[in-house]
Amino acid sequence: APQAFDILNEELARHDYNGMAVAPGATDLLHALHTFGMPMALVSNKTHAGLINDVAHYGWGDYFQSVVGAGRAARDKPSPDPAYLALMEMGQGTENTGNIWYVGDTGTDVAMAQNAGFFMIVIGHRVQPPANGVQYQTLIDLADDLARQDWFET
């Protein structure tokens, strides 16, 4: 099975670029967070090679201190292993992770954030509220909270 997976990935890499869809304003947001000095990593279940291609294609290389795609860690999401690998590459520890924000758009993201002890921020509407009591906030709710607290005023 691993050999078949390698062959599939090689075939996909030879075809035209079919990278991830990027939400309007995403690059501007990444730029603003980077300018603000926010340390960021990109963790995905997309193949690592495909993820590296996406980062290069969109010009995001300077924004992320670590990029971890599927297969780089011992286990993929929803295991916390890829997130912990990213933290190690960033020079961070894996304790006291409750102050780390994890932004994602799938149930797998919510599960990984819970497994890693991160604060989850959900974007989009594809994630149903979890039945197991995982706490998370939608990006729109978070933006409203930040605006009320005047966090971005100088």
PDB file of N, CA and C in Angstrom, residues 59-134:
ATOM      1  N   GLY A  59       2.913  32.311  -2.604  1.00  0.00           N
ATOM      2  CA  GLY A  59       3.895  33.258  -2.076  1.00  0.00           C
ATOM      3  C   GLY A  59       3.836  33.401  -0.564  1.00  0.00           C
ATOM      4  N   TRP A  60       3.492  32.316   0.126  1.00  0.00           N
ATOM      5  CA  TRP A  60       3.328  32.362   1.580  1.00  0.00           C
ATOM      6  C   TRP A  60       4.553  31.890   2.352  1.00  0.00           C
ATOM      7  N   GLY A  61       5.654  31.643   1.683  1.00  0.00           N
ATOM      8  CA  GLY A  61       6.822  31.059   2.338  1.00  0.00           C
ATOM      9  C   GLY A  61       7.317  31.818   3.547  1.00  0.00           C
ATOM     10  N   ASP A  62       7.251  33.144   3.512  1.00  0.00           N
ATOM     11  CA  ASP A  62       7.743  33.937   4.633  1.00  0.00           C
ATOM     12  C   ASP A  62       6.778  33.966   5.813  1.00  0.00           C
ATOM     13  N   TYR A  63       5.542  33.565   5.606  1.00  0.00           N
ATOM     14  CA  TYR A  63       4.535  33.690   6.656  1.00  0.00           C
ATOM     15  C   TYR A  63       4.590  32.575   7.690  1.00  0.00           C
ATOM     16  N   PHE A  64       5.058  31.400   7.290  1.00  0.00           N
ATOM     17  CA  PHE A  64       4.995  30.246   8.173  1.00  0.00           C
ATOM     18  C   PHE A  64       6.384  29.823   8.634  1.00  0.00           C
ATOM     19  N   GLN A  65       6.514  29.638   9.931  1.00  0.00           N
ATOM     20  CA  GLN A  65       7.771  29.147  10.484  1.00  0.00           C
ATOM     21  C   GLN A  65       7.894  27.636  10.328  1.00  0.00           C
ATOM     22  N   SER A  66       6.780  26.990  10.085  1.00  0.00           N
ATOM     23  CA  SER A  66       6.778  25.543   9.877  1.00  0.00           C
ATOM     24  C   SER A  66       5.617  25.183   8.964  1.00  0.00           C
ATOM     25  N   VAL A  67       5.842  24.227   8.083  1.00  0.00           N
ATOM     26  CA  VAL A  67       4.798  23.680   7.212  1.00  0.00           C
ATOM     27  C   VAL A  67       4.864  22.165   7.351  1.00  0.00           C
ATOM     28  N   VAL A  68       3.744  21.575   7.786  1.00  0.00           N
ATOM     29  CA  VAL A  68       3.708  20.133   8.035  1.00  0.00           C
ATOM     30  C   VAL A  68       2.523  19.535   7.290  1.00  0.00           C
ATOM     31  N   GLY A  69       2.826  18.744   6.278  1.00  0.00           N
ATOM     32  CA  GLY A  69       1.794  18.040   5.531  1.00  0.00           C
ATOM     33  C   GLY A  69       1.727  16.582   5.943  1.00  0.00           C
ATOM     34  N   ALA A  70       0.770  15.883   5.368  1.00  0.00           N
ATOM     35  CA  ALA A  70       0.555  14.466   5.696  1.00  0.00           C
ATOM     36  C   ALA A  70       1.832  13.666   5.470  1.00  0.00           C
ATOM     37  N   GLY A  71       2.102  12.783   6.404  1.00  0.00           N
ATOM     38  CA  GLY A  71       3.243  11.894   6.286  1.00  0.00           C
ATOM     39  C   GLY A  71       4.508  12.383   6.959  1.00  0.00           C
ATOM     40  N   ARG A  72       4.568  13.652   7.358  1.00  0.00           N
ATOM     41  CA  ARG A  72       5.781  14.160   7.999  1.00  0.00           C
ATOM     42  C   ARG A  72       5.875  13.754   9.457  1.00  0.00           C
ATOM     43  N   ALA A  73       4.753  13.680  10.148  1.00  0.00           N
ATOM     44  CA  ALA A  73       4.738  13.279  11.557  1.00  0.00           C
ATOM     45  C   ALA A  73       4.443  11.783  11.651  1.00  0.00           C
ATOM     46  N   ALA A  74       4.594  11.231  12.837  1.00  0.00           N
ATOM     47  CA  ALA A  74       4.345   9.798  13.029  1.00  0.00           C
ATOM     48  C   ALA A  74       2.917   9.429  12.654  1.00  0.00           C
ATOM     49  N   ARG A  75       1.970  10.316  12.956  1.00  0.00           N
ATOM     50  CA  ARG A  75       0.567  10.112  12.605  1.00  0.00           C
ATOM     51  C   ARG A  75       0.037  11.435  12.058  1.00  0.00           C
ATOM     52  N   ASP A  76      -0.985  11.373  11.212  1.00  0.00           N
ATOM     53  CA  ASP A  76      -1.614  12.571  10.661  1.00  0.00           C
ATOM     54  C   ASP A  76      -2.776  13.011  11.534  1.00  0.00           C
ATOM     55  N   LYS A  77      -3.347  14.184  11.194  1.00  0.00           N
ATOM     56  CA  LYS A  77      -4.525  14.655  11.922  1.00  0.00           C
ATOM     57  C   LYS A  77      -5.619  13.593  11.834  1.00  0.00           C
ATOM     58  N   PRO A  78      -6.385  13.383  12.877  1.00  0.00           N
ATOM     59  CA  PRO A  78      -6.613  14.219  14.049  1.00  0.00           C
ATOM     60  C   PRO A  78      -5.635  14.013  15.199  1.00  0.00           C
ATOM     61  N   SER A  79      -4.613  13.195  15.013  1.00  0.00           N
ATOM     62  CA  SER A  79      -3.570  13.091  16.034  1.00  0.00           C
ATOM     63  C   SER A  79      -2.924  14.470  16.216  1.00  0.00           C
ATOM     64  N   PRO A  80      -2.471  14.793  17.410  1.00  0.00           N
ATOM     65  CA  PRO A  80      -1.769  16.062  17.598  1.00  0.00           C
ATOM     66  C   PRO A  80      -0.331  16.042  17.075  1.00  0.00           C
ATOM     67  N   ASP A  81       0.152  14.889  16.604  1.00  0.00           N
ATOM     68  CA  ASP A  81       1.553  14.762  16.187  1.00  0.00           C
ATOM     69  C   ASP A  81       1.999  15.821  15.169  1.00  0.00           C
ATOM     70  N   PRO A  82       1.221  16.105  14.099  1.00  0.00           N
ATOM     71  CA  PRO A  82       1.696  17.117  13.151  1.00  0.00           C
ATOM     72  C   PRO A  82       1.789  18.507  13.781  1.00  0.00           C
ATOM     73  N   ALA A  83       0.850  18.827  14.656  1.00  0.00           N
ATOM     74  CA  ALA A  83       0.895  20.131  15.329  1.00  0.00           C
ATOM     75  C   ALA A  83       2.088  20.209  16.273  1.00  0.00           C
ATOM     76  N   TYR A  84       2.350  19.120  16.991  1.00  0.00           N
ATOM     77  CA  TYR A  84       3.498  19.110  17.891  1.00  0.00           C
ATOM     78  C   TYR A  84       4.809  19.210  17.116  1.00  0.00           C
ATOM     79  N   LEU A  85       4.880  18.572  15.943  1.00  0.00           N
ATOM     80  CA  LEU A  85       6.066  18.695  15.095  1.00  0.00           C
ATOM     81  C   LEU A  85       6.253  20.151  14.666  1.00  0.00           C
ATOM     82  N   ALA A  86       5.168  20.805  14.276  1.00  0.00           N
ATOM     83  CA  ALA A  86       5.258  22.216  13.890  1.00  0.00           C
ATOM     84  C   ALA A  86       5.751  23.062  15.059  1.00  0.00           C
ATOM     85  N   LEU A  87       5.227  22.815  16.241  1.00  0.00           N
ATOM     86  CA  LEU A  87       5.678  23.577  17.418  1.00  0.00           C
ATOM     87  C   LEU A  87       7.164  23.365  17.673  1.00  0.00           C
ATOM     88  N   MET A  88       7.622  22.124  17.554  1.00  0.00           N
ATOM     89  CA  MET A  88       9.048  21.851  17.759  1.00  0.00           C
ATOM     90  C   MET A  88       9.888  22.584  16.719  1.00  0.00           C
ATOM     91  N   GLU A  89       9.434  22.591  15.455  1.00  0.00           N
ATOM     92  CA  GLU A  89      10.178  23.295  14.408  1.00  0.00           C
ATOM     93  C   GLU A  89      10.197  24.799  14.643  1.00  0.00           C
ATOM     94  N   MET A  90       9.209  25.290  15.357  1.00  0.00           N
ATOM     95  CA  MET A  90       9.130  26.717  15.674  1.00  0.00           C
ATOM     96  C   MET A  90       9.890  27.060  16.957  1.00  0.00           C
ATOM     97  N   GLY A  91      10.460  26.052  17.604  1.00  0.00           N
ATOM     98  CA  GLY A  91      11.182  26.284  18.846  1.00  0.00           C
ATOM     99  C   GLY A  91      10.265  26.431  20.049  1.00  0.00           C
ATOM    100  N   GLN A  92       9.046  25.922  19.943  1.00  0.00           N
ATOM    101  CA  GLN A  92       8.062  25.995  21.025  1.00  0.00           C
ATOM    102  C   GLN A  92       7.934  24.629  21.686  1.00  0.00           C
ATOM    103  N   GLY A  93       7.484  24.637  22.912  1.00  0.00           N
ATOM    104  CA  GLY A  93       7.212  23.390  23.607  1.00  0.00           C
ATOM    105  C   GLY A  93       5.798  22.917  23.336  1.00  0.00           C
ATOM    106  N   THR A  94       5.499  21.726  23.803  1.00  0.00           N
ATOM    107  CA  THR A  94       4.162  21.169  23.614  1.00  0.00           C
ATOM    108  C   THR A  94       3.358  21.194  24.907  1.00  0.00           C
ATOM    109  N   GLU A  95       3.854  21.862  25.925  1.00  0.00           N
ATOM    110  CA  GLU A  95       3.079  22.029  27.144  1.00  0.00           C
ATOM    111  C   GLU A  95       2.404  23.400  27.102  1.00  0.00           C
ATOM    112  N   ASN A  96       1.391  23.584  27.910  1.00  0.00           N
ATOM    113  CA  ASN A  96       0.645  24.850  27.966  1.00  0.00           C
ATOM    114  C   ASN A  96       0.154  25.272  26.587  1.00  0.00           C
ATOM    115  N   THR A  97      -0.479  24.356  25.878  1.00  0.00           N
ATOM    116  CA  THR A  97      -0.911  24.646  24.509  1.00  0.00           C
ATOM    117  C   THR A  97      -2.253  25.376  24.437  1.00  0.00           C
ATOM    118  N   GLY A  98      -2.888  25.616  25.566  1.00  0.00           N
ATOM    119  CA  GLY A  98      -4.189  26.282  25.560  1.00  0.00           C
ATOM    120  C   GLY A  98      -4.155  27.706  25.042  1.00  0.00           C
ATOM    121  N   ASN A  99      -2.973  28.302  24.981  1.00  0.00           N
ATOM    122  CA  ASN A  99      -2.862  29.662  24.446  1.00  0.00           C
ATOM    123  C   ASN A  99      -2.555  29.679  22.951  1.00  0.00           C
ATOM    124  N   ILE A 100      -2.569  28.509  22.321  1.00  0.00           N
ATOM    125  CA  ILE A 100      -2.322  28.419  20.880  1.00  0.00           C
ATOM    126  C   ILE A 100      -3.655  28.361  20.159  1.00  0.00           C
ATOM    127  N   TRP A 101      -3.801  29.207  19.168  1.00  0.00           N
ATOM    128  CA  TRP A 101      -5.020  29.225  18.354  1.00  0.00           C
ATOM    129  C   TRP A 101      -4.806  28.325  17.154  1.00  0.00           C
ATOM    130  N   TYR A 102      -5.753  27.436  16.925  1.00  0.00           N
ATOM    131  CA  TYR A 102      -5.732  26.587  15.741  1.00  0.00           C
ATOM    132  C   TYR A 102      -6.934  26.967  14.885  1.00  0.00           C
ATOM    133  N   VAL A 103      -6.687  27.385  13.671  1.00  0.00           N
ATOM    134  CA  VAL A 103      -7.746  27.807  12.760  1.00  0.00           C
ATOM    135  C   VAL A 103      -7.952  26.696  11.746  1.00  0.00           C
ATOM    136  N   GLY A 104      -9.189  26.244  11.602  1.00  0.00           N
ATOM    137  CA  GLY A 104      -9.470  25.175  10.664  1.00  0.00           C
ATOM    138  C   GLY A 104     -10.915  25.174  10.226  1.00  0.00           C
ATOM    139  N   ASP A 105     -11.213  24.272   9.294  1.00  0.00           N
ATOM    140  CA  ASP A 105     -12.560  24.273   8.709  1.00  0.00           C
ATOM    141  C   ASP A 105     -13.192  22.891   8.613  1.00  0.00           C
ATOM    142  N   THR A 106     -12.639  21.913   9.317  1.00  0.00           N
ATOM    143  CA  THR A 106     -13.207  20.565   9.241  1.00  0.00           C
ATOM    144  C   THR A 106     -13.333  19.960  10.639  1.00  0.00           C
ATOM    145  N   GLY A 107     -14.108  18.899  10.712  1.00  0.00           N
ATOM    146  CA  GLY A 107     -14.216  18.163  11.962  1.00  0.00           C
ATOM    147  C   GLY A 107     -12.883  17.570  12.393  1.00  0.00           C
ATOM    148  N   THR A 108     -12.054  17.193  11.424  1.00  0.00           N
ATOM    149  CA  THR A 108     -10.714  16.685  11.738  1.00  0.00           C
ATOM    150  C   THR A 108      -9.883  17.760  12.411  1.00  0.00           C
ATOM    151  N   ASP A 109     -10.037  19.010  11.964  1.00  0.00           N
ATOM    152  CA  ASP A 109      -9.327  20.122  12.601  1.00  0.00           C
ATOM    153  C   ASP A 109      -9.772  20.301  14.048  1.00  0.00           C
ATOM    154  N   VAL A 110     -11.085  20.234  14.272  1.00  0.00           N
ATOM    155  CA  VAL A 110     -11.612  20.381  15.634  1.00  0.00           C
ATOM    156  C   VAL A 110     -11.066  19.262  16.524  1.00  0.00           C
ATOM    157  N   ALA A 111     -11.066  18.030  16.008  1.00  0.00           N
ATOM    158  CA  ALA A 111     -10.567  16.899  16.788  1.00  0.00           C
ATOM    159  C   ALA A 111      -9.082  17.054  17.085  1.00  0.00           C
ATOM    160  N   MET A 112      -8.284  17.498  16.097  1.00  0.00           N
ATOM    161  CA  MET A 112      -6.859  17.667  16.342  1.00  0.00           C
ATOM    162  C   MET A 112      -6.609  18.760  17.371  1.00  0.00           C
ATOM    163  N   ALA A 113      -7.341  19.869  17.257  1.00  0.00           N
ATOM    164  CA  ALA A 113      -7.181  20.955  18.233  1.00  0.00           C
ATOM    165  C   ALA A 113      -7.484  20.455  19.637  1.00  0.00           C
ATOM    166  N   GLN A 114      -8.537  19.667  19.765  1.00  0.00           N
ATOM    167  CA  GLN A 114      -8.881  19.112  21.077  1.00  0.00           C
ATOM    168  C   GLN A 114      -7.764  18.181  21.558  1.00  0.00           C
ATOM    169  N   ASN A 115      -7.286  17.313  20.692  1.00  0.00           N
ATOM    170  CA  ASN A 115      -6.236  16.370  21.072  1.00  0.00           C
ATOM    171  C   ASN A 115      -4.944  17.071  21.460  1.00  0.00           C
ATOM    172  N   ALA A 116      -4.670  18.224  20.856  1.00  0.00           N
ATOM    173  CA  ALA A 116      -3.446  18.975  21.148  1.00  0.00           C
ATOM    174  C   ALA A 116      -3.622  19.965  22.294  1.00  0.00           C
ATOM    175  N   GLY A 117      -4.877  20.216  22.691  1.00  0.00           N
ATOM    176  CA  GLY A 117      -5.134  21.181  23.754  1.00  0.00           C
ATOM    177  C   GLY A 117      -5.156  22.619  23.274  1.00  0.00           C
ATOM    178  N   PHE A 118      -5.364  22.833  21.967  1.00  0.00           N
ATOM    179  CA  PHE A 118      -5.378  24.177  21.392  1.00  0.00           C
ATOM    180  C   PHE A 118      -6.762  24.812  21.517  1.00  0.00           C
ATOM    181  N   PHE A 119      -6.804  26.126  21.411  1.00  0.00           N
ATOM    182  CA  PHE A 119      -8.066  26.855  21.291  1.00  0.00           C
ATOM    183  C   PHE A 119      -8.450  26.814  19.818  1.00  0.00           C
ATOM    184  N   MET A 120      -9.636  26.325  19.518  1.00  0.00           N
ATOM    185  CA  MET A 120     -10.068  26.123  18.130  1.00  0.00           C
ATOM    186  C   MET A 120     -10.860  27.308  17.633  1.00  0.00           C
ATOM    187  N   ILE A 121     -10.514  27.769  16.436  1.00  0.00           N
ATOM    188  CA  ILE A 121     -11.282  28.797  15.730  1.00  0.00           C
ATOM    189  C   ILE A 121     -11.730  28.173  14.416  1.00  0.00           C
ATOM    190  N   VAL A 122     -13.037  28.089  14.238  1.00  0.00           N
ATOM    191  CA  VAL A 122     -13.609  27.452  13.053  1.00  0.00           C
ATOM    192  C   VAL A 122     -13.935  28.510  12.014  1.00  0.00           C
ATOM    193  N   ILE A 123     -13.508  28.269  10.779  1.00  0.00           N
ATOM    194  CA  ILE A 123     -13.908  29.128   9.668  1.00  0.00           C
ATOM    195  C   ILE A 123     -14.841  28.336   8.772  1.00  0.00           C
ATOM    196  N   GLY A 124     -15.757  29.019   8.143  1.00  0.00           N
ATOM    197  CA  GLY A 124     -16.709  28.344   7.278  1.00  0.00           C
ATOM    198  C   GLY A 124     -17.844  27.745   8.080  1.00  0.00           C
ATOM    199  N   HIS A 125     -18.660  26.981   7.391  1.00  0.00           N
ATOM    200  CA  HIS A 125     -19.845  26.412   8.027  1.00  0.00           C
ATOM    201  C   HIS A 125     -19.918  24.907   7.860  1.00  0.00           C
ATOM    202  N   ARG A 126     -18.781  24.260   7.550  1.00  0.00           N
ATOM    203  CA  ARG A 126     -18.798  22.816   7.311  1.00  0.00           C
ATOM    204  C   ARG A 126     -18.722  22.011   8.603  1.00  0.00           C
ATOM    205  N   VAL A 127     -18.407  22.663   9.718  1.00  0.00           N
ATOM    206  CA  VAL A 127     -18.211  21.946  10.967  1.00  0.00           C
ATOM    207  C   VAL A 127     -19.466  22.075  11.820  1.00  0.00           C
ATOM    208  N   GLN A 128     -20.021  20.949  12.190  1.00  0.00           N
ATOM    209  CA  GLN A 128     -21.174  20.930  13.090  1.00  0.00           C
ATOM    210  C   GLN A 128     -20.673  21.057  14.525  1.00  0.00           C
ATOM    211  N   PRO A 129     -21.476  21.673  15.407  1.00  0.00           N
ATOM    212  CA  PRO A 129     -21.051  21.741  16.811  1.00  0.00           C
ATOM    213  C   PRO A 129     -20.796  20.337  17.353  1.00  0.00           C
ATOM    214  N   PRO A 130     -19.643  20.114  17.957  1.00  0.00           N
ATOM    215  CA  PRO A 130     -19.316  18.773  18.440  1.00  0.00           C
ATOM    216  C   PRO A 130     -20.183  18.390  19.634  1.00  0.00           C
ATOM    217  N   ALA A 131     -20.523  17.127  19.675  1.00  0.00           N
ATOM    218  CA  ALA A 131     -21.364  16.622  20.754  1.00  0.00           C
ATOM    219  C   ALA A 131     -20.563  16.343  22.018  1.00  0.00           C
ATOM    220  N   ASN A 132     -19.240  16.266  21.895  1.00  0.00           N
ATOM    221  CA  ASN A 132     -18.428  15.875  23.040  1.00  0.00           C
ATOM    222  C   ASN A 132     -17.948  17.052  23.882  1.00  0.00           C
ATOM    223  N   GLY A 133     -18.512  18.225  23.674  1.00  0.00           N
ATOM    224  CA  GLY A 133     -18.197  19.359  24.532  1.00  0.00           C
ATOM    225  C   GLY A 133     -16.939  20.117  24.174  1.00  0.00           C
ATOM    226  N   VAL A 134     -16.374  19.916  22.986  1.00  0.00           N
ATOM    227  CA  VAL A 134     -15.210  20.686  22.573  1.00  0.00           C
ATOM    228  C   VAL A 134     -15.611  22.144  22.460  1.00  0.00           C
TER     229      VAL A 134
END
